[in-house]
Tab-separated table of C-alpha atoms and ligand atoms in Angstrom:
chain	number	residue	atom	x	y	z
A	1	UNK	CA	9.025	29.699	1.697
A	2	UNK	CA	8.967	25.877	2.221
A	3	UNK	CA	10.134	22.771	1.758
A	4	UNK	CA	8.339	20.290	-0.269
A	5	UNK	CA	8.803	16.849	-1.409
A	6	UNK	CA	6.378	16.303	-4.640
A	7	UNK	CA	6.590	12.163	-5.482
A	8	UNK	CA	3.982	11.372	-8.887
A	9	UNK	CA	2.917	8.309	-9.251
A	10	UNK	CA	3.297	6.439	-13.347
A	11	UNK	CA	-0.453	7.649	-14.424
A	12	UNK	CA	1.064	11.280	-13.450
A	13	UNK	CA	3.993	10.737	-16.199
A	14	UNK	CA	2.258	8.092	-17.553
A	15	UNK	CA	2.907	10.568	-21.078
A	16	UNK	CA	5.284	12.617	-22.717
A	17	UNK	CA	2.530	15.167	-22.705
A	18	UNK	CA	1.512	13.993	-18.829
A	19	UNK	CA	5.428	14.776	-17.965
A	20	UNK	CA	5.004	18.225	-19.408
A	21	UNK	CA	1.939	18.988	-16.615
A	22	UNK	CA	4.204	17.996	-14.323
A	23	UNK	CA	6.706	20.019	-14.770
A	24	UNK	CA	4.220	23.201	-15.361
A	25	UNK	CA	2.884	22.564	-11.735
A	26	UNK	CA	6.849	21.386	-10.577
A	27	UNK	CA	7.895	24.934	-11.452
A	28	UNK	CA	4.709	27.265	-10.336
A	29	UNK	CA	5.366	26.292	-6.998
A	30	UNK	CA	9.085	26.494	-7.420
A	31	UNK	CA	8.287	30.353	-8.943
A	32	UNK	CA	6.189	29.877	-6.084
A	33	UNK	CA	9.345	30.161	-3.507
A	34	UNK	CA	9.108	26.584	-2.897
A	35	UNK	CA	12.260	24.363	-2.519
A	36	UNK	CA	11.299	21.469	-4.604
A	37	UNK	CA	12.500	17.331	-4.617
A	38	UNK	CA	9.868	15.640	-6.618
A	39	UNK	CA	9.857	11.699	-6.739
A	40	UNK	CA	8.479	10.145	-10.052
A	41	UNK	CA	7.905	6.639	-10.608
A	42	UNK	CA	7.727	4.802	-13.528
A	43	UNK	CA	5.880	5.848	-16.526
A	44	UNK	CA	2.053	4.204	-16.248
A	45	UNK	CA	2.870	-0.208	-17.341
A	46	UNK	CA	6.520	0.439	-17.707
A	47	UNK	CA	6.899	-1.705	-14.138
A	48	UNK	CA	4.797	-4.620	-15.401
A	49	UNK	CA	6.266	-4.440	-18.733
A	50	UNK	CA	9.719	-5.286	-17.818
A	51	UNK	CA	8.258	-7.575	-15.232
A	52	UNK	CA	7.030	-9.280	-18.830
A	53	UNK	CA	10.466	-8.983	-20.465
A	54	UNK	CA	12.171	-10.274	-17.370
A	55	UNK	CA	10.256	-13.825	-17.320
A	56	UNK	CA	9.967	-14.211	-20.953
A	57	UNK	CA	13.817	-14.494	-20.398
A	58	UNK	CA	13.486	-17.592	-17.620
A	59	UNK	CA	10.754	-17.821	-14.978
A	60	UNK	CA	12.795	-17.238	-11.711
A	61	UNK	CA	15.094	-14.858	-12.918
A	62	UNK	CA	17.744	-13.306	-10.664
A	63	UNK	CA	16.384	-11.077	-7.799
A	64	UNK	CA	19.410	-8.861	-8.247
A	65	UNK	CA	19.582	-9.057	-12.203
A	66	UNK	CA	15.325	-7.757	-11.031
A	67	UNK	CA	16.515	-5.066	-9.583
A	68	UNK	CA	18.612	-3.537	-11.790
A	69	UNK	CA	16.280	-4.402	-14.219
A	70	UNK	CA	13.023	-2.277	-12.599
A	71	UNK	CA	15.091	-0.015	-11.034
A	72	UNK	CA	15.500	1.823	-15.102
A	73	UNK	CA	12.090	2.450	-15.315
A	74	UNK	CA	11.734	5.168	-12.983
A	75	UNK	CA	15.411	6.518	-14.498
A	76	UNK	CA	13.722	7.293	-17.819
A	77	UNK	CA	11.296	9.274	-16.169
A	78	UNK	CA	13.660	11.258	-14.519
A	79	UNK	CA	15.428	12.179	-16.736
A	80	UNK	CA	12.476	13.524	-18.849
A	81	UNK	CA	10.852	15.152	-16.366
A	82	UNK	CA	14.546	17.312	-15.827
A	83	UNK	CA	14.569	17.890	-19.216
A	84	UNK	CA	11.031	19.291	-19.037
A	85	UNK	CA	12.213	21.809	-16.443
A	86	UNK	CA	14.906	22.828	-17.636
A	87	UNK	CA	12.977	23.401	-21.274
A	88	UNK	CA	10.741	26.000	-18.832
A	89	UNK	CA	14.006	27.754	-17.571
A	90	UNK	CA	13.957	25.925	-13.907
A	91	UNK	CA	17.187	24.712	-12.860
A	92	UNK	CA	16.381	21.141	-11.977
A	93	UNK	CA	19.199	17.641	-11.380
A	94	UNK	CA	17.787	14.441	-11.537
A	95	UNK	CA	19.549	11.136	-8.993
A	96	UNK	CA	19.130	7.481	-9.110
A	97	UNK	CA	18.073	5.943	-6.078
A	98	UNK	CA	21.841	4.968	-5.707
A	99	UNK	CA	23.524	8.985	-6.969
A	100	UNK	CA	20.958	10.325	-4.044
A	101	UNK	CA	23.274	8.111	-1.877
A	102	UNK	CA	19.393	6.377	-0.510
A	103	UNK	CA	21.170	2.860	1.671
A	104	UNK	CA	18.607	-0.238	1.856
A	105	UNK	CA	18.734	-3.485	3.280
A	106	UNK	CA	20.051	-6.511	0.285
A	107	UNK	CA	16.804	-7.799	0.896
A	108	UNK	CA	16.310	-7.407	-3.447
A	109	UNK	CA	12.545	-6.754	-3.998
A	110	UNK	CA	11.647	-5.239	-0.815
A	111	UNK	CA	14.603	-4.048	0.854
A	112	UNK	CA	14.484	-1.294	3.443
A	113	UNK	CA	15.712	2.413	3.679
A	114	UNK	CA	18.280	1.984	6.147
A	115	UNK	CA	19.710	5.726	5.503
A	116	UNK	CA	19.523	8.834	3.438
A	117	UNK	CA	22.733	11.113	3.064
A	118	UNK	CA	21.273	13.918	2.793
A	119	UNK	CA	24.198	16.351	2.010
A	120	UNK	CA	24.530	16.441	-2.077
A	121	UNK	CA	20.879	17.907	-1.821
A	122	UNK	CA	21.142	20.353	1.134
A	123	UNK	CA	24.312	21.930	-1.454
A	124	UNK	CA	21.608	21.921	-4.327
A	125	UNK	CA	18.258	23.143	-3.305
A	126	UNK	CA	20.459	26.381	-1.377
A	127	UNK	CA	21.432	26.731	-5.484
A	128	UNK	CA	17.801	27.051	-6.196
A	129	UNK	CA	17.909	23.966	-7.937
A	130	UNK	CA	15.018	21.432	-8.449
A	131	UNK	CA	16.015	17.799	-7.338
A	132	UNK	CA	13.645	14.553	-9.465
A	133	UNK	CA	15.181	11.373	-7.598
A	134	UNK	CA	13.608	8.259	-9.041
A	135	UNK	CA	11.876	6.222	-6.614
A	136	UNK	CA	11.008	2.829	-5.641
A	137	UNK	CA	15.250	2.206	-5.407
A	138	UNK	CA	17.926	2.530	-3.726
A	139	UNK	CA	21.932	0.972	-3.798
A	140	UNK	CA	22.911	-1.943	-0.468
A	141	UNK	CA	26.127	-0.899	1.399
A	142	UNK	CA	27.778	-3.344	-1.231
A	143	UNK	CA	26.059	-0.406	-4.359
A	144	UNK	CA	24.164	-3.021	-5.555
A	145	UNK	CA	20.994	-1.727	-6.923
A	146	UNK	CA	17.289	-2.436	-5.037
A	147	UNK	CA	14.259	-1.859	-5.479
A	148	UNK	CA	12.431	-1.594	-2.243
A	149	UNK	CA	8.500	-3.486	-3.102
A	150	UNK	CA	5.382	-2.684	-6.158
A	151	UNK	CA	4.452	0.973	-5.041
A	152	UNK	CA	7.556	2.083	-3.213
A	153	UNK	CA	7.877	5.425	-4.804
A	154	UNK	CA	5.448	5.845	-2.363
A	155	UNK	CA	8.166	5.602	0.392
A	156	UNK	CA	10.787	7.075	-1.974
A	157	UNK	CA	9.154	9.956	-1.530
A	158	UNK	CA	8.332	9.823	2.616
A	159	UNK	CA	11.707	8.614	3.056
A	160	UNK	CA	13.220	11.642	1.427
A	161	UNK	CA	10.741	13.884	3.102
A	162	UNK	CA	11.602	12.889	6.385
A	163	UNK	CA	15.719	13.036	6.325
A	164	UNK	CA	14.862	16.442	4.736
A	165	UNK	CA	12.720	17.663	6.991
A	166	UNK	CA	10.485	18.600	4.686
A	167	UNK	CA	7.373	20.724	4.754
A	168	UNK	CA	4.718	18.392	3.960
A	169	UNK	CA	5.282	14.972	1.471
A	170	UNK	CA	2.457	15.411	-1.185
A	171	UNK	CA	1.830	12.175	-3.141
A	172	UNK	CA	0.287	12.973	-6.850
A	173	UNK	CA	-1.445	10.309	-8.411
A	174	UNK	CA	-4.970	9.524	-10.252
A	175	UNK	CA	-7.350	10.222	-7.683
A	176	UNK	CA	-7.525	13.823	-5.876
A	177	UNK	CA	-7.554	11.938	-2.189
A	178	UNK	CA	-8.020	9.497	-0.343
A	179	UNK	CA	-11.656	8.238	-0.331
A	180	UNK	CA	-13.546	6.378	2.094
A	181	UNK	CA	-13.233	3.350	-0.365
A	182	UNK	CA	-11.632	2.748	-3.835
A	183	UNK	CA	-13.780	5.104	-5.910
A	184	UNK	CA	-13.992	2.065	-9.431
A	185	UNK	CA	-15.566	0.335	-7.161
A	186	UNK	CA	-18.032	2.476	-5.050
A	187	UNK	CA	-19.286	5.409	-7.247
A	188	UNK	CA	-20.179	6.800	-4.375
A	189	UNK	CA	-16.849	6.702	-2.422
A	190	UNK	CA	-17.060	9.992	-0.366
A	191	UNK	CA	-12.922	11.862	-0.871
A	192	UNK	CA	-11.647	12.208	2.441
A	193	UNK	CA	-10.545	16.016	3.989
A	194	UNK	CA	-8.917	13.743	6.789
A	195	UNK	CA	-7.695	10.165	8.010
A	196	UNK	CA	-5.306	9.208	10.775
A	197	UNK	CA	-2.435	7.240	10.201
A	198	UNK	CA	-3.090	4.481	12.164
A	199	UNK	CA	-6.873	4.172	10.130
A	200	UNK	CA	-5.154	5.056	7.319
A	201	UNK	CA	-2.379	2.063	7.942
A	202	UNK	CA	-4.508	-0.290	8.355
A	203	UNK	CA	-6.255	0.046	4.443
A	204	UNK	CA	-2.895	0.389	3.384
A	205	UNK	CA	-1.740	-2.873	4.482
A	206	UNK	CA	-5.695	-4.664	3.718
A	207	UNK	CA	-5.890	-3.611	0.233
A	208	UNK	CA	-5.915	-0.026	-0.722
A	209	UNK	CA	-2.713	0.746	-2.734
A	210	UNK	CA	-3.052	3.961	-2.814
A	211	UNK	CA	-0.551	4.372	-0.670
A	212	UNK	CA	2.110	1.842	-0.177
A	213	UNK	CA	1.685	0.953	3.694
A	214	UNK	CA	5.023	1.283	4.107
A	215	UNK	CA	5.185	5.238	3.566
A	216	UNK	CA	2.672	5.524	6.118
A	217	UNK	CA	4.485	3.605	8.864
A	218	UNK	CA	8.327	5.606	7.972
A	219	UNK	CA	5.447	8.945	7.611
A	220	UNK	CA	4.384	7.655	10.972
A	221	UNK	CA	6.712	7.008	12.812
A	222	UNK	CA	8.326	10.586	11.292
A	223	UNK	CA	6.070	12.710	11.871
A	224	UNK	CA	5.757	13.362	8.178
A	225	UNK	CA	3.810	15.861	6.778
A	226	UNK	CA	1.501	13.752	4.350
A	227	UNK	CA	-1.369	15.100	1.398
A	228	UNK	CA	-2.643	12.608	-1.028
A	229	UNK	CA	-4.061	14.922	-3.939
A	230	UNK	CA	-4.538	14.299	-7.553
A	231	UNK	CA	-1.947	15.213	-10.345
A	232	UNK	CA	-5.041	16.579	-12.368
A	233	UNK	CA	-7.444	18.852	-10.827
A	234	UNK	CA	-6.299	21.286	-8.294
A	235	UNK	CA	-7.239	20.686	-4.676
A	236	UNK	CA	-7.163	20.400	-1.523
A	237	UNK	CA	-7.151	15.976	-1.506
A	238	UNK	CA	-6.475	14.518	1.947
A	239	UNK	CA	-4.576	15.523	4.909
A	240	UNK	CA	-3.305	11.901	7.116
A	241	UNK	CA	-2.627	13.168	10.853
A	242	UNK	CA	-1.706	11.827	14.594
A	243	UNK	CA	-5.281	11.385	15.879
A	244	UNK	CA	-8.095	13.973	13.420
A	245	UNK	CA	-10.050	17.002	15.950
A	246	UNK	CA	-11.048	15.538	19.218
A	247	UNK	CA	-13.888	18.070	19.683
A	248	UNK	CA	-15.583	15.900	16.714
A	249	UNK	CA	-18.074	13.008	16.875
A	250	UNK	CA	-15.676	9.867	15.083
A	251	UNK	CA	-18.467	8.103	12.353
A	252	UNK	CA	-17.457	4.354	13.540
A	253	UNK	CA	-16.404	4.007	10.870
A	254	UNK	CA	-14.449	5.832	8.128
A	255	UNK	CA	-12.997	3.770	5.321
A	256	UNK	CA	-13.769	-0.353	3.532
A	257	UNK	CA	-10.494	-1.752	2.287
A	258	UNK	CA	-11.118	-5.122	-0.409
A	259	UNK	CA	-8.472	-7.188	-1.699
A	260	UNK	CA	-7.587	-10.198	-4.046
A	261	UNK	CA	-4.749	-11.537	-2.202
A	262	UNK	CA	-5.187	-14.253	-0.804
A	263	UNK	CA	-6.489	-17.689	-0.203
A	264	UNK	CA	-7.542	-20.180	2.731
A	265	UNK	CA	-5.942	-23.226	3.418
A	266	UNK	CA	-7.540	-26.028	5.929
A	267	UNK	CA	-6.114	-28.802	7.918
A	268	UNK	CA	-9.054	-31.303	8.688
A	269	UNK	CA	-9.513	-33.388	12.033
A	270	UNK	CA	-6.256	-32.725	13.181
A	271	UNK	CA	-5.872	-34.005	17.068
A	272	UNK	CA	-6.645	-31.822	18.972
A	273	UNK	CA	-3.646	-31.934	21.559
A	274	UNK	CA	-1.375	-29.292	22.380
A	275	UNK	CA	0.945	-28.062	19.748
A	276	UNK	CA	-0.889	-28.847	16.912
A	277	UNK	CA	-0.726	-25.495	15.850
A	278	UNK	CA	2.181	-24.631	16.294
A	279	UNK	CA	3.145	-28.439	14.448
A	280	UNK	CA	1.117	-26.320	11.539
A	281	UNK	CA	1.981	-23.339	11.793
A	282	UNK	CA	5.678	-24.099	11.991
A	283	UNK	CA	7.107	-25.073	8.917
A	284	UNK	CA	4.976	-23.003	7.584
A	285	UNK	CA	6.960	-19.948	8.978
A	286	UNK	CA	10.256	-21.736	7.984
A	287	UNK	CA	9.243	-21.824	4.569
A	288	UNK	CA	9.096	-17.625	5.413
A	289	UNK	CA	5.826	-17.390	4.092
A	290	UNK	CA	3.789	-14.680	6.801
A	291	UNK	CA	0.173	-16.350	8.344
A	292	UNK	CA	-2.716	-13.616	8.150
A	293	UNK	CA	-5.583	-15.279	9.588
A	294	UNK	CA	-6.265	-18.546	11.549
A	295	UNK	CA	-8.831	-19.783	13.143
A	296	UNK	CA	-8.737	-22.668	14.945
A	297	UNK	CA	-13.095	-25.301	15.758
A	298	UNK	CA	-13.854	-26.262	18.795
A	299	UNK	CA	-13.088	-30.333	18.378
A	300	UNK	CA	-16.145	-32.419	20.312
A	301	UNK	CA	-14.145	-36.142	18.703
A	302	UNK	CA	-10.999	-35.512	20.387
A	303	UNK	CA	-10.113	-33.636	16.492
A	304	UNK	CA	-10.410	-30.046	14.767
A	305	UNK	CA	-10.178	-28.169	12.631
A	306	UNK	CA	-7.732	-25.711	11.581
A	307	UNK	CA	-8.134	-23.071	8.872
A	308	UNK	CA	-5.474	-20.258	8.304
A	309	UNK	CA	-4.316	-17.692	4.698
A	310	UNK	CA	-1.281	-15.975	3.411
A	311	UNK	CA	-1.290	-14.550	0.321
A	312	UNK	CA	-2.108	-16.307	-2.701
A	313	UNK	CA	1.370	-16.033	-3.766
A	314	UNK	CA	2.925	-18.343	-1.094
A	315	UNK	CA	-0.284	-20.416	-1.293
A	316	UNK	CA	1.139	-23.413	-3.867
A	317	UNK	CA	4.563	-23.367	-1.244
A	318	UNK	CA	1.843	-23.732	1.632
A	319	UNK	CA	0.095	-26.733	-0.107
A	320	UNK	CA	3.255	-28.025	-0.741
A	321	UNK	CA	3.850	-27.895	2.908
A	322	UNK	CA	1.024	-28.945	4.501
A	323	UNK	CA	0.785	-32.191	2.116
A	324	UNK	CA	3.935	-33.139	3.967
A	325	UNK	CA	3.196	-33.210	7.309
A	326	UNK	CA	-0.484	-33.707	7.149
A	327	UNK	CA	-0.036	-37.821	7.419
A	328	UNK	CA	2.658	-36.950	10.140
A	329	UNK	CA	0.140	-35.378	12.076
A	330	UNK	CA	-2.349	-37.581	11.253
A	331	UNK	CA	-5.380	-35.458	9.340
A	332	UNK	CA	-8.376	-36.316	7.486
A	333	UNK	CA	-7.225	-33.667	4.022
A	334	UNK	CA	-5.743	-30.656	3.086
A	335	UNK	CA	-8.125	-28.092	1.589
A	336	UNK	CA	-7.740	-24.977	0.342
A	337	UNK	CA	-10.181	-22.559	-1.707
A	338	UNK	CA	-7.936	-19.283	-3.482
A	339	UNK	CA	-11.208	-18.060	-4.511
A	340	UNK	CA	-11.298	-15.501	-1.527
A	341	UNK	CA	-11.310	-11.939	-0.664
A	342	UNK	CA	-11.062	-9.890	2.231
A	343	UNK	CA	-13.342	-7.225	2.986
A	344	UNK	CA	-12.614	-5.243	5.788
A	345	UNK	CA	-14.119	-2.198	7.491
A	346	UNK	CA	-11.490	0.372	9.794
A	347	UNK	CA	-12.427	3.487	11.759
A	348	UNK	CA	-10.789	4.563	15.040
A	349	UNK	CA	-14.387	5.405	15.865
A	350	UNK	CA	-14.957	1.601	16.443
A	351	UNK	CA	-12.944	2.166	19.163
A	352	UNK	CA	-16.237	4.032	20.668
A	353	UNK	CA	-18.705	2.765	18.912
A	354	UNK	CA	-20.621	-1.096	20.027
A	355	UNK	CA	-22.005	-2.971	17.566
A	356	UNK	CA	-20.883	-2.469	14.857
A	357	UNK	CA	-19.886	-5.657	13.723
A	358	UNK	CA	-23.048	-7.194	14.028
A	359	UNK	CA	-24.318	-4.542	11.806
A	360	UNK	CA	-21.301	-5.701	8.996
A	361	UNK	CA	-22.074	-8.897	9.513
A	362	UNK	CA	-26.186	-8.150	9.125
A	363	UNK	CA	-25.325	-6.094	6.131
A	364	UNK	CA	-23.777	-8.629	4.316
A	365	UNK	CA	-26.392	-11.422	5.862
A	366	UNK	CA	-29.189	-9.621	3.995
A	367	UNK	CA	-26.713	-9.545	0.488
A	368	UNK	CA	-26.704	-13.090	1.203
A	369	UNK	CA	-22.923	-13.154	1.187
A	370	UNK	CA	-21.123	-16.443	3.581
A	371	UNK	CA	-18.586	-15.047	5.989
A	372	UNK	CA	-16.735	-17.512	5.915
A	373	UNK	CA	-13.366	-16.195	8.422
A	374	UNK	CA	-13.789	-13.399	10.657
A	375	UNK	CA	-10.248	-11.740	12.425
A	376	UNK	CA	-10.942	-8.543	14.943
A	377	UNK	CA	-8.959	-5.621	16.285
A	378	UNK	CA	-9.785	-2.393	18.301
A	379	UNK	CA	-10.021	-0.650	14.820
A	380	UNK	CA	-10.697	-2.852	12.194
A	381	UNK	CA	-12.902	-6.182	11.402
A	382	UNK	CA	-11.983	-8.038	8.497
A	383	UNK	CA	-13.843	-10.841	7.268
A	384	UNK	CA	-12.851	-13.530	4.314
A	385	UNK	CA	-15.872	-14.063	1.173
A	386	UNK	CA	-16.140	-15.644	-2.122
A	387	UNK	CA	-14.472	-14.244	-4.227
A	388	UNK	CA	-17.256	-13.026	-6.468
A	389	UNK	CA	-19.917	-11.691	-4.315
A	390	UNK	CA	-16.831	-8.746	-3.561
A	391	UNK	CA	-17.848	-5.865	-5.090
A	392	UNK	CA	-21.338	-6.239	-3.983
A	393	UNK	CA	-19.932	-6.784	0.065
A	394	UNK	CA	-18.517	-3.933	-0.537
A	395	UNK	CA	-20.819	-1.866	-1.983
A	396	UNK	CA	-23.365	-2.709	1.582
A	397	UNK	CA	-20.737	-1.793	3.768
A	398	UNK	CA	-20.670	1.198	2.215
A	399	UNK	CA	-24.550	2.142	2.380
A	400	UNK	CA	-24.632	0.068	5.540
A	401	UNK	CA	-21.785	1.917	6.945
A	402	UNK	CA	-23.635	5.746	5.265
A	403	UNK	CA	-20.331	6.336	4.597
A	404	UNK	CA	-21.305	8.992	1.415
A	405	UNK	CA	-22.846	10.567	3.765
A	406	UNK	CA	-20.837	13.690	4.189
A	407	UNK	CA	-22.505	14.433	7.223
A	408	UNK	CA	-21.231	10.983	8.455
A	409	UNK	CA	-17.074	12.637	7.537
A	410	UNK	CA	-14.328	11.690	9.997
A	411	UNK	CA	-13.740	15.352	10.537
A	412	UNK	CA	-15.492	17.703	7.846
A	413	UNK	CA	-17.011	20.632	9.419
B	1	ADP	P1	0.591	5.806	-8.321
B	1	ADP	O1	0.325	4.758	-9.750
B	1	ADP	O2	0.278	7.496	-8.374
B	1	ADP	O3	0.497	5.909	-7.555
B	1	ADP	P2	-2.010	4.210	-8.114
B	1	ADP	O4	-2.330	3.148	-8.499
B	1	ADP	O5	-0.674	3.362	-6.749
B	1	ADP	O6	-1.483	5.057	-8.257
B	1	ADP	O7	-2.849	4.392	-6.342
B	1	ADP	C1	-4.191	4.397	-7.122
B	1	ADP	C2	-5.230	4.500	-6.820
B	1	ADP	O8	-5.523	3.733	-5.768
B	1	ADP	C3	-6.951	4.866	-7.250
B	1	ADP	O9	-6.293	4.905	-8.816
B	1	ADP	C4	-8.081	4.267	-6.644
B	1	ADP	O10	-7.953	3.068	-8.036
B	1	ADP	C5	-6.680	3.216	-5.629
B	1	ADP	N1	-7.187	3.329	-4.516
B	1	ADP	C6	-7.966	2.121	-3.724
B	1	ADP	N2	-8.044	2.077	-2.279
B	1	ADP	C7	-8.419	3.791	-2.855
B	1	ADP	C8	-8.925	4.685	-1.132
B	1	ADP	N3	-9.843	3.980	-0.309
B	1	ADP	N4	-9.526	5.604	-1.954
B	1	ADP	C9	-8.196	6.683	-3.707
B	1	ADP	N5	-8.382	5.456	-4.120
B	1	ADP	C10	-8.390	4.507	-3.849
B	2	LIG	N1	7.223	1.034	-10.684
B	2	LIG	C1	7.144	1.039	-9.552
B	2	LIG	C2	5.877	0.447	-9.752
B	2	LIG	O1	4.841	0.282	-10.681
B	2	LIG	C3	6.762	1.984	-8.186
B	2	LIG	C4	6.337	2.641	-7.966
B	2	LIG	O2	5.361	3.415	-8.819
B	2	LIG	O3	5.552	3.043	-6.198
B	2	LIG	O4	5.279	-0.559	-8.325
B	3	MG	MG1	0.396	3.825	-6.087
């Protein structure tokens, strides 16, 4: 007998028929003798619909009220799924995030889980009940409803699995596992049997939204066995593991991630003197804007061009800050570009393979794609390119690193 936490995403509970199918699956597992905690998202499209409703009232609505509103999406699905389970003779009980006592900090819209009280859940499990918990939400110490950020139900699932010491956290979604890249962009993308936490963390943070990044962090920290699988078809899915099979030859690159979430800003012709980077980025960080890539050119005439990228949501704020300091820094101009994309190759195998970056750059050059910025870490190389070439770049890299070829699989037998 195992204790399983099963999380079902928006598409998997998108209609009454899909909710009935989830109830069938949960009751099958229950009949096998497993203890089940289910975490559900709002029905697909519902969170977006609620955001639009709020915006139609006020373009900058109160963050507290926004969380009260958004948490209702998940409250609908927990009740419907519990009803569908009870109809099948399965004893089930639904809980919102605050009822289950998921305590978070007070950062509305991006709250972090601080504590989970498992006592009530233990009582239910001991009584043979299936517990159905609303994902993506909790409450702060004052009882205010909070939400965990888009895609946050993944994190609720993993956090509950960690708190309950579950045997596995299963993330059921609309694809049958983690692929070498988004299968909606590259037809020949291949499902991975296994991927390491480190790689999954990079993939998630570089744009693969199949798992919310915080859920991967959580699973790595608390050693929660994590699996991504399809709620539509049966299969083994993808297991996220601690550094895989040491006996296997690792391919250099395991996956390709991409996103359009960034924007680029450049201060032209600033004096190349000590302290300039901090005078530019100080006000940016004071405004709570996170900077991703940074490039400062070597100068010949005593001036330099200073370029950095930020999330697209922060782009206008960052631009107005630069306009404000441009004069006092003696810069020639501020240039910006929001039509960029970041494409990244990820793989723990890079540690032991030379020439990975040059293969990447050659593949992009062969497609005449110009690289605007580059950043690297031990297990990834990211480039910023023109947004309109993003899908072409992803396909070219997928083929350059032979990711469709099953022989290259990270740990395929
Ligand atoms: P859910 O609603 O179940 O949480 P999401 O839409 O958040 O589902 O995540 C699943 C989607 O992630 C897939 O439909 C797929 O388009 C996308 N995706 C992006 N990168 C990958 C990848 N490397 N492997 C699998 N899916 C990916
Ligand atoms: N419903 C929320 C969202 O759409 C949380 C989730 O689905 O994980 O972002
Ligand atoms: Mg998701």
